[in-house]
Coordinates of C-alpha atoms and ligand atoms in Angstrom, one line a residue:
M1 CA 19.1 205.7 147.5
S2 CA 15.7 206.0 145.7
T3 CA 15.8 208.3 142.6
K4 CA 15.6 212.0 143.3
Y5 CA 13.8 214.0 140.6
I6 CA 14.7 217.5 139.6
F7 CA 12.4 219.4 137.2
V8 CA 13.9 222.3 135.4
T9 CA 11.4 224.8 134.0
G10 CA 11.8 228.1 132.2
G11 CA 10.1 231.5 132.6
V12 CA 10.0 235.0 130.9
C13 CA 11.3 233.9 127.5
S14 CA 12.9 231.1 125.6
G15 CA 16.5 230.7 124.7
L16 CA 17.9 231.4 128.2
G17 CA 20.0 228.2 128.3
K18 CA 17.9 225.8 130.2
G19 CA 19.7 222.9 128.5
I20 CA 23.1 224.2 129.6
A21 CA 21.8 224.9 133.1
T22 CA 20.4 221.4 133.4
A23 CA 23.5 219.8 131.9
S24 CA 25.8 221.8 134.3
I25 CA 23.8 220.8 137.4
G26 CA 24.1 217.2 136.1
A27 CA 27.8 217.6 135.8
L28 CA 28.1 218.8 139.4
L29 CA 26.0 216.0 140.7
K30 CA 28.1 213.5 138.8
A31 CA 31.3 215.1 140.1
S32 CA 29.8 214.5 143.6
G33 CA 29.8 210.8 142.8
Y34 CA 26.1 210.3 141.9
K35 CA 24.6 208.5 139.0
V36 CA 22.8 211.1 136.8
Y37 CA 20.4 210.7 133.9
T38 CA 18.5 213.4 132.0
V39 CA 15.2 213.7 130.2
K40 CA 14.0 216.4 127.8
M41 CA 10.3 216.9 127.5
D42 CA 9.4 218.6 124.2
P43 CA 5.8 219.9 123.9
Y44 CA 5.8 220.0 120.1
L45 CA 3.7 217.6 118.0
N46 CA 6.4 216.1 115.9
P47 CA 7.1 212.6 117.2
D48 CA 10.8 213.4 117.1
P49 CA 12.9 216.3 115.6
G50 CA 14.3 214.0 112.8
T51 CA 12.2 215.5 110.1
M52 CA 12.5 219.1 111.3
S53 CA 14.6 221.6 109.4
P54 CA 18.0 222.7 110.9
F55 CA 17.0 226.2 109.8
Q56 CA 14.2 226.2 112.3
H57 CA 15.1 223.8 115.0
G58 CA 18.9 223.5 114.9
E59 CA 20.8 220.3 114.9
V60 CA 19.3 216.9 115.2
F61 CA 21.3 214.9 117.7
V62 CA 21.6 211.1 117.4
T63 CA 22.0 208.7 120.3
D64 CA 23.7 205.3 120.2
D65 CA 20.3 203.5 120.0
G66 CA 19.5 205.5 116.8
Y67 CA 17.1 208.0 118.2
E68 CA 16.9 211.4 116.5
A69 CA 16.9 213.8 119.4
D70 CA 16.6 217.4 120.5
L71 CA 20.0 219.1 120.5
D72 CA 19.7 219.5 124.3
L73 CA 20.6 215.9 124.5
G74 CA 24.0 216.8 123.0
H75 CA 24.5 219.3 125.9
Y76 CA 23.6 216.7 128.4
E77 CA 26.0 214.1 126.9
R78 CA 28.8 216.6 126.6
F79 CA 28.5 217.9 130.2
I80 CA 27.5 214.7 132.0
D81 CA 29.3 212.2 129.7
V82 CA 26.7 209.5 130.0
P83 CA 25.3 207.9 126.8
L84 CA 21.6 208.8 126.5
S85 CA 18.9 207.0 124.5
R86 CA 15.3 207.2 123.4
H87 CA 14.5 207.1 127.1
S88 CA 15.8 210.7 127.3
N89 CA 13.4 212.6 125.0
L90 CA 9.6 212.7 125.1
T91 CA 7.5 214.7 122.7
S92 CA 3.8 215.4 122.6
G93 CA 3.8 213.8 119.1
Q94 CA 5.0 210.5 120.6
I95 CA 2.4 210.5 123.3
Y96 CA -0.5 211.3 121.0
Q97 CA 0.6 208.8 118.4
E98 CA 0.7 206.0 121.0
I99 CA -2.6 207.0 122.6
L100 CA -4.5 207.4 119.3
D101 CA -3.1 204.0 118.1
K102 CA -4.4 202.4 121.3
E103 CA -7.7 204.2 121.0
R104 CA -8.2 202.9 117.4
K105 CA -7.5 199.3 118.6
G106 CA -10.3 199.7 121.2
D107 CA -7.9 199.5 124.2
Y108 CA -9.7 202.2 126.1
L109 CA -12.9 200.1 126.2
G110 CA -15.1 202.9 125.1
K111 CA -13.9 205.5 127.6
T112 CA -13.3 209.1 126.7
V113 CA -9.6 209.7 126.1
Q114 CA -8.5 213.0 127.6
V115 CA -5.4 215.2 128.3
V116 CA -5.9 214.5 132.0
P117 CA -5.5 211.6 132.9
H118 CA -4.3 209.9 129.6
I119 CA -1.6 212.3 128.4
T120 CA -0.4 213.3 131.9
N121 CA -0.2 209.6 132.9
K122 CA 2.0 208.9 129.9
I123 CA 4.3 211.7 130.9
K124 CA 4.6 210.4 134.4
D125 CA 5.1 206.8 133.2
F126 CA 7.9 208.0 130.9
I127 CA 9.6 209.7 133.8
K128 CA 9.3 206.6 136.0
S129 CA 10.5 204.2 133.3
S130 CA 13.5 206.5 132.6
A131 CA 14.4 206.4 136.3
K132 CA 14.1 202.7 136.3
N133 CA 16.0 202.0 133.1
S134 CA 18.8 204.3 134.1
S135 CA 18.8 203.4 137.8
A136 CA 19.9 207.0 138.3
D137 CA 20.3 208.6 141.7
F138 CA 19.3 211.9 140.2
L139 CA 16.9 212.2 137.2
L140 CA 16.9 215.7 135.7
I141 CA 13.8 216.5 133.7
E142 CA 13.8 219.6 131.6
I143 CA 10.5 220.9 130.4
G144 CA 10.9 222.6 127.0
G145 CA 9.5 226.0 126.3
T146 CA 8.3 228.6 128.8
V147 CA 5.7 228.3 131.6
G148 CA 2.4 229.5 130.1
D149 CA 2.9 228.1 126.7
I150 CA -0.3 226.4 125.6
E151 CA 1.3 223.2 124.4
G152 CA 3.4 222.9 127.6
E153 CA 0.4 222.7 130.0
P154 CA 0.1 218.9 130.2
Y155 CA 3.8 218.7 131.2
F156 CA 3.4 221.2 134.1
E157 CA 0.3 219.4 135.3
A158 CA 2.1 216.0 135.1
A159 CA 5.0 217.5 137.1
R160 CA 2.6 218.8 139.7
Q161 CA 0.9 215.3 140.0
F162 CA 4.3 213.6 140.1
H163 CA 5.4 215.8 143.0
H164 CA 2.2 215.0 144.8
E165 CA 2.6 211.2 144.2
V166 CA 6.4 210.8 144.8
G167 CA 6.5 213.4 147.6
D168 CA 8.3 216.6 148.4
D169 CA 11.3 214.7 149.8
N170 CA 12.0 213.3 146.3
V171 CA 11.1 216.1 143.9
M172 CA 12.7 219.5 143.4
F173 CA 11.8 222.3 141.1
I174 CA 14.4 224.7 139.6
H175 CA 13.1 227.6 137.6
L176 CA 15.2 229.6 135.2
T177 CA 14.3 233.2 134.4
L178 CA 15.7 236.4 132.9
L179 CA 16.3 239.7 134.5
P180 CA 16.0 242.2 131.7
Y181 CA 18.1 245.4 131.8
L182 CA 16.6 248.8 131.2
K183 CA 19.1 251.1 129.7
T184 CA 17.3 254.3 130.5
S185 CA 17.1 253.7 134.2
G186 CA 20.2 251.5 134.2
E187 CA 18.6 248.8 136.3
L188 CA 17.8 245.1 136.1
K189 CA 14.1 244.3 136.6
T190 CA 12.8 241.4 138.7
K191 CA 9.0 241.8 137.9
P192 CA 9.1 239.3 134.9
T193 CA 10.7 236.7 137.2
Q194 CA 8.0 237.4 139.9
M195 CA 5.3 237.0 137.3
S196 CA 6.7 233.8 135.8
V197 CA 6.9 232.3 139.3
K198 CA 3.2 233.3 139.7
E199 CA 2.5 231.4 136.5
L200 CA 4.1 228.3 137.9
E201 CA 2.2 228.7 141.1
K202 CA -1.1 228.9 139.2
R203 CA -0.2 225.4 138.1
G204 CA 0.4 224.2 141.6
I205 CA 4.2 224.3 141.4
H206 CA 6.4 226.2 143.8
P207 CA 10.1 226.5 142.8
D208 CA 12.8 225.4 145.3
M209 CA 15.5 227.3 143.5
I210 CA 15.5 230.2 141.0
L211 CA 18.3 230.6 138.5
A212 CA 18.4 234.3 137.4
R213 CA 19.9 234.9 134.0
S214 CA 21.3 238.3 133.3
D215 CA 23.7 240.1 131.0
Y216 CA 24.9 242.2 134.0
D217 CA 26.1 241.6 137.5
I218 CA 23.1 241.2 139.9
A219 CA 23.3 243.2 143.1
K220 CA 22.7 241.2 146.3
E221 CA 19.6 243.3 147.2
L222 CA 18.0 242.2 144.0
L223 CA 18.6 238.6 144.8
G224 CA 17.0 239.3 148.1
K225 CA 14.1 241.0 146.5
I226 CA 13.5 237.9 144.2
A227 CA 13.7 235.6 147.3
M228 CA 11.2 237.7 149.2
F229 CA 8.6 238.1 146.4
C230 CA 9.0 234.6 145.1
D231 CA 9.1 233.0 148.5
V232 CA 12.3 231.1 147.9
P233 CA 15.3 231.1 150.4
E234 CA 17.8 233.8 149.6
N235 CA 20.6 231.4 149.1
A236 CA 18.5 229.5 146.5
V237 CA 18.3 232.5 144.2
I238 CA 21.3 231.9 142.0
P239 CA 22.8 234.5 139.8
A240 CA 23.5 233.1 136.3
P241 CA 25.3 235.9 134.5
T242 CA 26.2 235.6 130.8
I243 CA 29.7 234.2 130.4
S244 CA 32.1 233.8 127.6
S245 CA 32.2 230.0 127.6
I246 CA 29.3 227.6 128.5
Y247 CA 31.9 225.3 130.1
E248 CA 32.3 227.8 133.0
V249 CA 28.7 227.3 134.1
P250 CA 29.5 224.2 136.3
Q251 CA 32.2 226.2 138.1
N252 CA 29.8 229.1 138.6
F253 CA 27.1 226.9 140.0
A254 CA 29.7 225.3 142.3
K255 CA 30.7 228.7 143.6
T256 CA 27.1 229.6 144.3
K257 CA 26.6 226.3 146.1
V258 CA 24.0 224.9 143.9
P259 CA 24.9 221.2 144.8
S260 CA 24.7 222.0 148.6
I261 CA 21.2 223.4 148.2
I262 CA 20.1 220.4 146.2
F263 CA 21.5 218.0 148.8
K264 CA 19.9 219.9 151.6
K265 CA 16.5 219.8 149.8
F266 CA 16.7 216.0 149.6
G267 CA 18.0 215.6 153.1
L268 CA 21.4 214.3 151.8
D269 CA 24.8 215.0 153.4
D270 CA 26.7 217.8 151.8
K271 CA 29.2 216.0 149.5
K272 CA 32.5 217.3 148.3
F273 CA 32.8 217.3 144.5
D274 CA 35.8 216.9 142.3
L275 CA 35.8 219.7 139.7
R276 CA 39.5 219.5 138.8
E277 CA 38.8 218.4 135.2
W278 CA 36.4 221.2 134.6
N279 CA 38.7 223.8 136.3
N280 CA 41.5 222.6 134.0
L281 CA 39.3 222.9 131.0
V282 CA 38.3 226.5 131.8
K283 CA 41.9 227.4 132.5
K284 CA 42.8 226.0 129.0
I285 CA 39.9 227.8 127.4
K286 CA 41.1 231.1 128.9
S287 CA 44.8 230.5 128.1
S288 CA 44.1 229.6 124.5
N289 CA 42.5 232.9 123.7
G290 CA 45.6 234.4 122.2
H291 CA 46.2 232.1 119.3
S292 CA 43.5 231.5 116.7
L293 CA 43.1 228.8 114.2
I294 CA 40.6 229.4 111.5
I295 CA 38.3 226.5 110.5
A296 CA 35.8 227.0 107.6
K297 CA 32.6 225.2 108.1
V298 CA 30.9 224.9 104.7
G299 CA 27.2 224.4 104.7
K300 CA 23.9 225.8 103.7
Y301 CA 22.3 226.0 107.2
T302 CA 24.7 228.7 108.3
S303 CA 22.0 231.2 109.2
H304 CA 20.9 229.1 112.3
G305 CA 23.5 229.3 115.0
D306 CA 22.7 225.9 116.4
A307 CA 22.5 223.9 113.1
Y308 CA 25.9 222.3 113.6
I309 CA 26.3 222.8 117.3
S310 CA 28.0 219.4 118.0
V311 CA 30.4 220.0 115.1
D312 CA 31.2 223.4 116.6
E313 CA 31.7 222.0 120.1
A314 CA 33.8 219.1 118.8
L315 CA 36.1 221.6 116.9
K316 CA 36.4 223.8 119.9
S317 CA 37.1 220.9 122.2
A318 CA 39.9 219.7 120.0
G319 CA 41.3 223.2 120.0
F320 CA 41.2 223.3 123.9
A321 CA 43.2 220.0 123.8
H322 CA 45.8 221.6 121.6
N323 CA 45.8 224.9 123.5
V324 CA 44.6 226.9 120.5
K325 CA 41.4 228.9 120.1
V326 CA 39.4 227.6 117.1
K327 CA 37.6 230.3 115.3
I328 CA 34.9 228.8 113.2
I329 CA 33.8 230.7 110.1
A330 CA 30.6 229.7 108.4
V331 CA 31.1 229.6 104.6
D332 CA 27.9 229.5 102.6
S333 CA 28.2 226.8 99.8
E334 CA 25.6 228.5 97.6
K335 CA 27.7 231.7 97.6
I336 CA 30.8 229.7 96.7
E337 CA 28.8 228.2 93.8
K338 CA 28.1 231.7 92.6
K339 CA 31.8 232.6 93.0
D340 CA 31.0 235.3 95.6
K341 CA 34.3 237.1 96.1
K342 CA 33.9 237.7 99.8
E343 CA 33.0 234.1 100.5
L344 CA 35.9 232.8 98.4
R345 CA 38.2 235.1 100.5
N346 CA 36.7 233.6 103.7
L347 CA 37.4 230.1 102.4
K348 CA 41.0 231.0 101.5
S349 CA 41.6 232.4 105.0
A350 CA 41.0 229.0 106.5
D351 CA 43.6 226.7 108.0
G352 CA 41.3 223.7 107.8
I353 CA 37.9 223.0 106.2
V354 CA 35.0 221.0 107.5
V355 CA 32.1 219.9 105.3
P356 CA 29.4 218.7 107.7
G357 CA 26.3 216.7 107.2
G358 CA 23.3 217.8 105.1
F359 CA 20.5 216.9 102.9
G360 CA 19.2 217.9 99.5
V361 CA 20.8 219.2 96.3
R362 CA 21.0 222.9 97.2
G363 CA 24.5 224.1 97.7
I364 CA 26.1 220.8 96.7
E365 CA 28.1 222.0 93.7
G366 CA 29.6 224.7 96.0
K367 CA 30.7 222.0 98.4
I368 CA 32.3 220.0 95.6
M369 CA 34.2 223.1 94.6
V370 CA 35.4 223.4 98.2
A371 CA 36.6 219.8 98.3
K372 CA 38.5 220.3 95.0
Y373 CA 40.1 223.5 96.4
A374 CA 41.1 221.6 99.6
R375 CA 42.6 218.6 97.7
E376 CA 44.5 220.6 95.2
N377 CA 45.9 223.0 97.8
K378 CA 46.6 220.4 100.4
I379 CA 44.4 222.1 103.0
P380 CA 43.2 219.8 105.8
Y381 CA 39.7 218.7 105.0
F382 CA 37.3 216.8 107.2
G383 CA 34.1 215.5 105.6
L384 CA 31.3 214.4 108.0
C385 CA 28.7 212.2 106.4
L386 CA 27.6 214.3 103.4
G387 CA 31.1 215.8 103.5
M388 CA 32.5 212.3 102.8
Q389 CA 30.1 211.8 100.0
I390 CA 31.1 215.1 98.5
M391 CA 34.8 214.2 98.8
T392 CA 34.2 211.0 96.9
I393 CA 32.2 212.7 94.1
E394 CA 34.9 215.3 93.7
F395 CA 37.7 212.8 93.5
T396 CA 35.9 210.7 90.9
R397 CA 35.1 213.7 88.8
Y398 CA 38.4 215.4 88.9
V399 CA 41.1 212.8 89.6
L400 CA 39.6 209.9 87.7
K401 CA 38.3 212.5 85.2
T402 CA 35.0 210.7 85.0
K403 CA 31.9 212.4 83.6
N404 CA 28.4 212.4 85.0
V405 CA 29.4 211.6 88.5
N406 CA 27.0 212.3 91.4
S407 CA 25.1 210.9 94.3
E408 CA 21.7 209.5 93.5
E409 CA 20.4 211.9 96.1
F410 CA 21.1 214.8 93.8
D411 CA 20.7 213.2 90.4
R412 CA 18.6 210.0 90.4
K413 CA 19.6 209.1 86.9
T414 CA 23.3 209.9 87.1
I415 CA 25.4 207.5 85.0
N416 CA 28.1 207.2 87.6
P417 CA 26.5 207.0 91.0
V418 CA 29.6 206.8 93.2
I419 CA 27.2 207.5 96.1
H420 CA 24.0 205.5 95.8
I421 CA 20.9 204.8 97.8
M422 CA 21.4 202.0 100.4
H423 CA 19.5 198.9 99.4
D424 CA 17.2 198.9 102.3
Q425 CA 16.4 202.6 102.0
K426 CA 14.7 202.4 98.6
K427 CA 11.4 201.2 100.0
N428 CA 11.3 204.2 102.5
I429 CA 11.8 206.7 99.7
E430 CA 9.2 205.1 97.5
A431 CA 6.7 205.0 100.3
S432 CA 7.6 208.5 101.5
H433 CA 8.4 207.1 105.0
Y434 CA 10.8 209.8 106.1
G435 CA 10.5 209.8 109.9
A436 CA 13.1 207.7 111.8
T437 CA 13.9 205.4 108.8
M438 CA 17.5 206.3 108.0
R439 CA 20.5 204.2 108.9
L440 CA 20.6 205.5 112.5
G441 CA 22.7 205.1 115.5
A442 CA 25.9 203.3 116.5
Y443 CA 27.5 200.8 114.1
E444 CA 30.9 199.2 114.3
A445 CA 33.7 199.9 111.9
R446 CA 37.1 198.2 111.4
L447 CA 40.0 200.4 110.5
I448 CA 42.7 199.5 108.0
K449 CA 46.0 199.3 109.8
D450 CA 48.2 201.7 107.8
S451 CA 45.5 204.5 107.6
L452 CA 45.6 208.0 109.2
S453 CA 42.3 207.1 110.9
Y454 CA 43.8 204.1 112.5
Q455 CA 46.7 206.2 113.8
A456 CA 44.3 208.8 115.2
Y457 CA 42.1 206.3 117.0
G458 CA 44.9 204.0 118.0
Q459 CA 42.7 201.0 117.7
E460 CA 41.2 198.8 115.0
K461 CA 37.6 198.5 116.2
I462 CA 35.5 201.6 116.6
S463 CA 31.8 202.4 117.0
E464 CA 30.3 205.7 115.7
R465 CA 26.8 207.1 115.2
H466 CA 25.1 207.4 111.8
R467 CA 22.3 209.2 110.1
H468 CA 22.1 208.7 106.4
R469 CA 20.3 207.0 103.5
Y470 CA 23.0 207.0 100.8
E471 CA 26.4 205.3 100.9
F472 CA 29.7 204.8 99.0
N473 CA 29.1 202.6 96.0
N474 CA 31.3 199.5 96.3
D475 CA 31.4 199.1 92.4
Y476 CA 33.8 202.1 92.4
R477 CA 35.9 201.0 95.4
E478 CA 38.7 199.2 93.6
M479 CA 39.2 201.9 90.9
L480 CA 39.1 204.7 93.4
G481 CA 41.5 202.8 95.7
K482 CA 44.0 202.3 92.9
N483 CA 44.0 206.0 92.1
G484 CA 44.5 207.3 95.6
L485 CA 41.2 207.5 97.4
R486 CA 41.7 204.6 99.8
V487 CA 39.1 203.1 102.1
A488 CA 40.3 203.3 105.7
G489 CA 37.3 201.9 107.5
I490 CA 34.7 199.3 106.8
N491 CA 31.5 198.1 108.5
P492 CA 32.3 194.4 108.6
Q493 CA 28.7 193.2 108.9
R494 CA 27.5 194.8 105.7
N495 CA 30.8 195.6 104.0
L496 CA 29.9 199.3 103.9
V497 CA 32.6 201.9 103.4
E498 CA 32.8 204.1 106.6
I499 CA 36.0 206.1 106.0
V500 CA 37.9 207.3 102.9
E501 CA 41.2 209.1 102.8
V502 CA 43.1 210.9 100.0
K503 CA 46.5 209.3 99.8
D504 CA 48.6 212.1 98.5
H505 CA 47.3 214.7 100.9
P506 CA 48.4 215.6 104.4
W507 CA 44.9 215.2 105.9
M508 CA 41.8 214.7 103.8
I509 CA 39.4 212.3 105.5
G510 CA 35.8 211.7 105.0
V511 CA 33.6 209.7 107.4
Q512 CA 30.2 208.3 106.7
F513 CA 29.3 208.7 110.4
H514 CA 29.0 211.7 112.7
P515 CA 32.0 211.7 115.1
E516 CA 30.9 215.0 116.5
F517 CA 28.2 213.3 118.6
K518 CA 30.8 211.4 120.6
S519 CA 33.2 214.3 121.2
R520 CA 33.3 215.6 124.8
P521 CA 34.8 218.8 126.1
L522 CA 36.9 216.8 128.6
R523 CA 37.8 214.1 126.0
S524 CA 38.3 215.4 122.5
H525 CA 37.3 213.0 119.7
P526 CA 40.4 211.4 118.1
L527 CA 39.6 212.4 114.5
F528 CA 38.8 216.0 115.5
F529 CA 41.9 216.1 117.6
D530 CA 44.0 214.9 114.7
F531 CA 42.3 217.2 112.2
I532 CA 43.0 220.2 114.4
K533 CA 46.6 219.0 114.8
A534 CA 46.9 218.9 110.9
S535 CA 45.4 222.3 110.6
I536 CA 47.8 223.8 113.1
K537 CA 50.7 222.2 111.1
H538 CA 49.3 223.7 107.9
Q539 CA 49.0 227.1 109.5
R540 CA 52.6 227.0 110.7
A541 CA 54.0 225.7 107.5
Ligands
LIG601 N1 22.1 213.3 102.7 C1 23.1 212.3 102.9 C2 22.5 210.9 103.1 O1 21.3 210.8 103.4 C3 24.0 212.6 104.0 C4 23.3 212.6 105.3 C5 24.1 213.4 106.4 O2 25.0 214.1 106.1 N2 23.7 213.2 107.7 O3 23.2 209.9 102.9

C-alpha cells in the first residue's frame, strides 16, 4: 500500500489536545495492523526546542537518535509505541537555517528565495522523506498552533499543495476544534468551529473529519448542525468530550468509529482492531482510583504543568501496573531551601521522592536537602539525570563528610567536583554553543550483577536516552564505592558512570539518563516499576 497521509489541524484555540488526538488515532491504526509514523510541524523559529525553557514550552523530549523534540513526540511514542527520530519534528527554524545557508553558498544561482516555493517545498520534502524513511502505511502530520496563526501559514499552504499533488485518495484532513459552553444560556456554541473551518477553507483545505472538543456532552442535533454548516458527513463529526484519563481517548475514538471513517476515506476495507490492551489499561486506571500513593516530584519548573510530562506519565504507568493510583505532588525546591513549613509538610507526606532533570543553580541546595532527608529516613528516592548528580553531591558532603563538594555546573571553582563537566563539553560551553550539543540520545550501559538496577531490568545490557553536559567524576568512584555509594551501571565505551545506588537504603537510585522517555502506558519502565513497588512497600511498612 502506498503511504496514506493524515493532516491534523487545530481551530478556535490552542491547548485542545491535538497531540493526544493524533497519538490516539495512530494507536487505533496500529491496532488495526498498519504501520504508523508521526510528524509534528512546529511553526516557531527555534531550530528545535532544546534551548527553550520548560517554564514556557514544557518538557523537551529526547529521541534515540539524540534529537531534542517537542513534547508531542512523547505522546506519540507512548500511544503508538514506535521509536521516533529527527524525521518526526520539523520547525520553521530548521527550514530557514538550511535555506539561508544554501543561499549564502550561492546554491540558488541568484534567484529570489521565497516562502512559496522554497519554504513550502521544504515542508513537502520533509513529509515525503519521513514517509520514505519510515515506510509507514499511515503518516500522521500534526500542524502545531491554530489555523490563522501568522507563522503557521506556510504549513497550511504546503498541506494544500501536498493534497493537490498526492491526490485526494491519499490525503485526509482532520480538524480539531472546541465547542465553548455559555453558562448563562446553558448551551454549547458551534459558531467558533464553523468560523475555524472557514479559515481552513480560505487556505484551500476542506476537512474530512471534525473532532469537537467539549467539557460537556454534545447533543446529536449539535453534531448535525456542525456537519451541515461545515459540509462534513454527519458521522465524521466526532464528539471529543473531556475525560478523566488521556488513555481513554483511543477507546472513545473506537466507539465513534474513527478508524472506519478513515478506512472509507482511503478506499480501504474496514478492518477489525484489537484494543484489548488499551481496554485493560483503562480498566486498571479506573479500578486503581481508590488507593493513592503519594510521590513528591521535587523541582523548580513546577509552575508549568507539562514541564515533566514524561516523568509524570512514567510514574502513573508504573502505578497502573501495580494497581495503585499515583498522586504526584510538586514540591518546589526553592521553598524547601527556605524551609517553608507547608512545603516541608508536603515532602514529608510522600511515600517516594523523585528528583527529575534540570539545569542551573537555582533550587539546587533545596534538592540536596531533599536527598539528605530521603537517605536518612530511608524513603525511596529516584534521581533522574540531575537527580543522580544531586544524590552524589549529598552523599559525598554528608556521608564522606567532605567539604566544598559540588557540581562544576553550580560552582566552577569547587574544590571537590564530584560532578564535573564532560571532557568533550568544555569547548561547547567556552564557545557558547548551547543548541543540540549536549550528550544526547541513546547510549548503552552495562549493569553490575548484584545491583538493584540489574534485578529491576533483569538483564545486563540496557540502552537509555541522555541529555546532559556534566557527569560523575571517576576520581571519586573508588572512595564513594567503599563508603556505600556503589556504581551499578557503566557506559563501557567511555567508562562513564550511568547508575549509582546507596547501599544501606531500601531504594535510593540515581541514573544519569532519562528512563522516563522509554516508559509506555502499556509497558511500564523497569526502574519506575521497581521504584513504585518500593514506595508501596514503604507506605505499608
Ligand atoms: N544540568 C545537568 C547536566 O547538564 C543535568 C541535566 C539533566 O538533568 N537533563 O549534566
